[in-house]
Amino acid sequence: MVQTFVQSTDDVVKFLKDQHNLIKDMFEEVFSASSDDARRKAFTELRQLLAVHETAEEMVVHPRVRNEVEGGDIIVDARLIEEHDAKEQLSALEAMDISSKEFLDELTLFRGAVIDHAEREEVEEFSKLQRELDADDLGRMAKAVMAAEAIAPTRPHAGVESAKLNFAVGPFASMLDRARDAIKSAIA
Ligand SMILES: [Fe+2]
Ligand SMILES: [Fe+2]
């Protein structure tokens, strides 16, 4: 399980905003790392946090915005494109030489995109969910986000941005596969 470093809370918006701030701090750690090893470690942690954070948003937050917020489909479709692009950028970064200038240049662009994406979520999704949903509902969402993050893949999977596809090929599918395998071997 990835350590998501943010204190659990029963407010989904606070949880995700805290994670956005943590993601910004982790970018700084990658940039300011004093050795290649330290940079690689910081980048791996950033990549893992981004992967589980975005999966949880795709499973829990965006579907709710589609249902509750006026114009939700347009808002969410734009976020999913950004998340798809981010996963591709992340995979590209992973393949680069971490000590190269190319890596740092690409990371600078990527950080800008991630921060813009997070700000749009906070303004266009989180604040509207806060307005539309009561505390119980936001609490249930917080639990669902934390549960999704606990089992989400720690590598980015571009192309599975919808809840349905995450269920089909994401962590939930592999858990189902494992359960099926365990049952098969138990009754063989
Ligand atoms: Fe996101
Ligand atoms: Fe986010």
CSV table of C-alpha atoms in Angstrom, one decimal, residues 1-168:
chain,number,residue,atom,x,y,z
A,1,MET,CA,0.0,0.0,0.0
A,2,VAL,CA,1.3,3.5,-0.8
A,3,GLN,CA,1.7,5.8,2.1
A,4,THR,CA,-0.4,8.8,1.1
A,5,PHE,CA,1.0,10.9,4.0
A,6,VAL,CA,-2.2,12.9,4.5
A,7,GLN,CA,-4.1,12.5,7.7
A,8,SER,CA,-7.4,10.7,7.2
A,9,THR,CA,-10.4,12.9,7.7
A,10,ASP,CA,-14.1,12.6,7.1
A,11,ASP,CA,-14.1,15.6,4.7
A,12,VAL,CA,-13.2,14.4,1.2
A,13,VAL,CA,-12.4,17.9,0.0
A,14,LYS,CA,-9.9,18.5,2.8
A,15,PHE,CA,-8.3,15.1,2.2
A,16,LEU,CA,-7.8,15.7,-1.6
A,17,LYS,CA,-6.7,19.4,-1.1
A,18,ASP,CA,-4.2,18.3,1.4
A,19,GLN,CA,-2.9,15.7,-1.1
A,20,HIS,CA,-2.7,18.4,-3.8
A,21,ASN,CA,-0.5,20.4,-1.4
A,22,LEU,CA,1.6,17.3,-0.7
A,23,ILE,CA,2.0,16.7,-4.4
A,24,LYS,CA,3.4,20.2,-4.9
A,25,ASP,CA,5.8,19.7,-2.0
A,26,MET,CA,6.9,16.4,-3.5
A,27,PHE,CA,7.7,18.1,-6.8
A,28,GLU,CA,10.0,20.4,-4.9
A,29,GLU,CA,11.7,17.5,-3.3
A,30,VAL,CA,12.4,16.0,-6.7
A,31,PHE,CA,13.9,19.3,-7.9
A,32,SER,CA,16.0,19.9,-4.9
A,33,ALA,CA,17.3,16.4,-4.4
A,34,SER,CA,21.0,16.4,-3.7
A,35,SER,CA,21.9,13.2,-5.5
A,36,ASP,CA,20.6,11.0,-8.3
A,37,ASP,CA,19.5,8.4,-5.7
A,38,ALA,CA,17.6,10.9,-3.7
A,39,ARG,CA,16.0,12.3,-6.8
A,40,ARG,CA,15.0,8.8,-7.9
A,41,LYS,CA,13.5,8.0,-4.5
A,42,ALA,CA,11.5,11.3,-4.4
A,43,PHE,CA,10.3,10.9,-8.0
A,44,THR,CA,9.1,7.3,-7.2
A,45,GLU,CA,7.2,8.6,-4.2
A,46,LEU,CA,5.6,11.4,-6.3
A,47,ARG,CA,4.7,9.0,-9.1
A,48,GLN,CA,3.1,6.6,-6.6
A,49,LEU,CA,1.1,9.3,-4.9
A,50,LEU,CA,-0.1,10.8,-8.2
A,51,ALA,CA,-1.1,7.4,-9.5
A,52,VAL,CA,-3.3,6.5,-6.5
A,53,HIS,CA,-4.6,10.1,-6.1
A,54,GLU,CA,-5.8,10.2,-9.7
A,55,THR,CA,-7.3,6.7,-9.6
A,56,ALA,CA,-9.3,7.7,-6.6
A,57,GLU,CA,-10.6,10.8,-8.2
A,58,GLU,CA,-11.6,8.8,-11.3
A,59,MET,CA,-13.4,6.2,-9.3
A,60,VAL,CA,-15.1,8.4,-6.7
A,61,VAL,CA,-15.0,12.2,-7.4
A,62,HIS,CA,-15.5,12.6,-11.1
A,63,PRO,CA,-18.6,10.3,-11.3
A,64,ARG,CA,-20.1,12.2,-8.5
A,65,VAL,CA,-19.5,15.5,-10.2
A,66,ARG,CA,-21.1,14.2,-13.4
A,67,ASN,CA,-24.3,13.4,-11.3
A,68,GLU,CA,-24.4,16.4,-9.0
A,69,VAL,CA,-23.0,19.4,-10.7
A,70,GLU,CA,-24.6,21.3,-13.5
A,71,GLY,CA,-22.5,20.9,-16.6
A,72,GLY,CA,-20.7,18.1,-14.8
A,73,ASP,CA,-20.0,16.1,-17.9
A,74,ILE,CA,-18.2,18.9,-19.6
A,75,ILE,CA,-16.1,19.6,-16.5
A,76,VAL,CA,-15.2,16.0,-15.9
A,77,ASP,CA,-14.4,15.2,-19.6
A,78,ALA,CA,-11.8,18.0,-19.5
A,79,ARG,CA,-10.3,16.7,-16.2
A,80,LEU,CA,-10.1,13.2,-17.7
A,81,ILE,CA,-8.1,14.4,-20.7
A,82,GLU,CA,-5.7,16.2,-18.3
A,83,GLU,CA,-5.4,13.1,-16.2
A,84,HIS,CA,-4.7,10.9,-19.3
A,85,ASP,CA,-2.1,13.4,-20.5
A,86,ALA,CA,-0.5,13.4,-17.0
A,87,LYS,CA,-0.2,9.6,-16.9
A,88,GLU,CA,1.5,9.7,-20.3
A,89,GLN,CA,3.9,12.4,-19.2
A,90,LEU,CA,4.6,10.4,-16.1
A,91,SER,CA,5.4,7.3,-18.1
A,92,ALA,CA,7.7,9.3,-20.4
A,93,LEU,CA,9.5,10.8,-17.3
A,94,GLU,CA,10.0,7.3,-15.9
A,95,ALA,CA,11.8,6.3,-19.0
A,96,MET,CA,14.2,9.2,-18.9
A,97,ASP,CA,17.7,9.5,-17.4
A,98,ILE,CA,17.0,11.1,-14.0
A,99,SER,CA,20.3,13.0,-14.0
A,100,SER,CA,19.6,14.6,-17.4
A,101,LYS,CA,18.6,18.2,-18.1
A,102,GLU,CA,15.9,16.7,-20.3
A,103,PHE,CA,14.3,15.1,-17.3
A,104,LEU,CA,14.3,18.3,-15.3
A,105,ASP,CA,12.9,20.3,-18.3
A,106,GLU,CA,10.1,17.8,-18.7
A,107,LEU,CA,9.4,17.7,-15.0
A,108,THR,CA,9.0,21.5,-15.0
A,109,LEU,CA,6.4,21.3,-17.7
A,110,PHE,CA,4.7,18.4,-16.0
A,111,ARG,CA,4.6,20.2,-12.6
A,112,GLY,CA,2.8,23.1,-14.3
A,113,ALA,CA,0.2,20.9,-15.8
A,114,VAL,CA,-0.4,19.0,-12.6
A,115,ILE,CA,-0.8,22.2,-10.6
A,116,ASP,CA,-3.2,23.7,-13.1
A,117,HIS,CA,-5.2,20.5,-13.1
A,118,ALA,CA,-5.4,20.5,-9.3
A,119,GLU,CA,-6.6,24.1,-9.2
A,120,ARG,CA,-9.3,23.4,-11.8
A,121,GLU,CA,-10.5,20.4,-9.7
A,122,GLU,CA,-10.6,22.6,-6.6
A,123,VAL,CA,-12.6,25.4,-8.2
A,124,GLU,CA,-14.8,23.5,-10.6
A,125,GLU,CA,-15.3,20.2,-8.8
A,126,PHE,CA,-14.5,20.2,-5.1
A,127,SER,CA,-16.2,23.5,-4.2
A,128,LYS,CA,-19.3,22.6,-6.1
A,129,LEU,CA,-19.5,19.2,-4.4
A,130,GLN,CA,-19.2,20.9,-1.1
A,131,ARG,CA,-22.1,23.1,-2.0
A,132,GLU,CA,-24.3,20.2,-3.3
A,133,LEU,CA,-23.6,17.5,-0.7
A,134,ASP,CA,-24.1,17.3,3.0
A,135,ALA,CA,-21.5,16.3,5.5
A,136,ASP,CA,-22.5,12.7,5.7
A,137,ASP,CA,-22.2,12.4,2.0
A,138,LEU,CA,-18.8,14.1,1.9
A,139,GLY,CA,-17.7,11.7,4.7
A,140,ARG,CA,-18.8,8.7,2.7
A,141,MET,CA,-16.8,10.0,-0.2
A,142,ALA,CA,-13.8,10.4,2.0
A,143,LYS,CA,-13.9,6.8,3.0
A,144,ALA,CA,-14.4,5.7,-0.6
A,145,VAL,CA,-11.4,7.8,-1.7
A,146,MET,CA,-9.2,6.3,1.0
A,147,ALA,CA,-10.3,2.8,0.2
A,148,ALA,CA,-9.6,3.3,-3.5
A,149,GLU,CA,-6.2,4.8,-2.8
A,150,ALA,CA,-5.3,1.8,-0.6
A,151,ILE,CA,-5.7,-0.6,-3.4
A,152,ALA,CA,-5.0,1.5,-6.5
A,153,PRO,CA,-2.1,0.7,-8.8
A,154,THR,CA,1.0,2.7,-8.0
A,155,ARG,CA,2.0,3.0,-11.6
A,156,PRO,CA,0.0,5.2,-13.9
A,157,HIS,CA,-2.4,3.5,-16.3
A,158,ALA,CA,-3.1,5.9,-19.2
A,159,GLY,CA,-6.4,5.1,-20.9
A,160,VAL,CA,-8.5,3.9,-18.0
A,161,GLU,CA,-9.7,7.3,-16.8
A,162,SER,CA,-13.4,6.4,-16.3
A,163,ALA,CA,-14.8,4.6,-13.3
A,164,LYS,CA,-16.0,1.8,-15.5
A,165,LEU,CA,-12.6,1.2,-17.1
A,166,ASN,CA,-10.8,1.5,-13.7
A,167,PHE,CA,-13.1,-1.3,-12.5
A,168,ALA,CA,-12.5,-3.3,-15.6
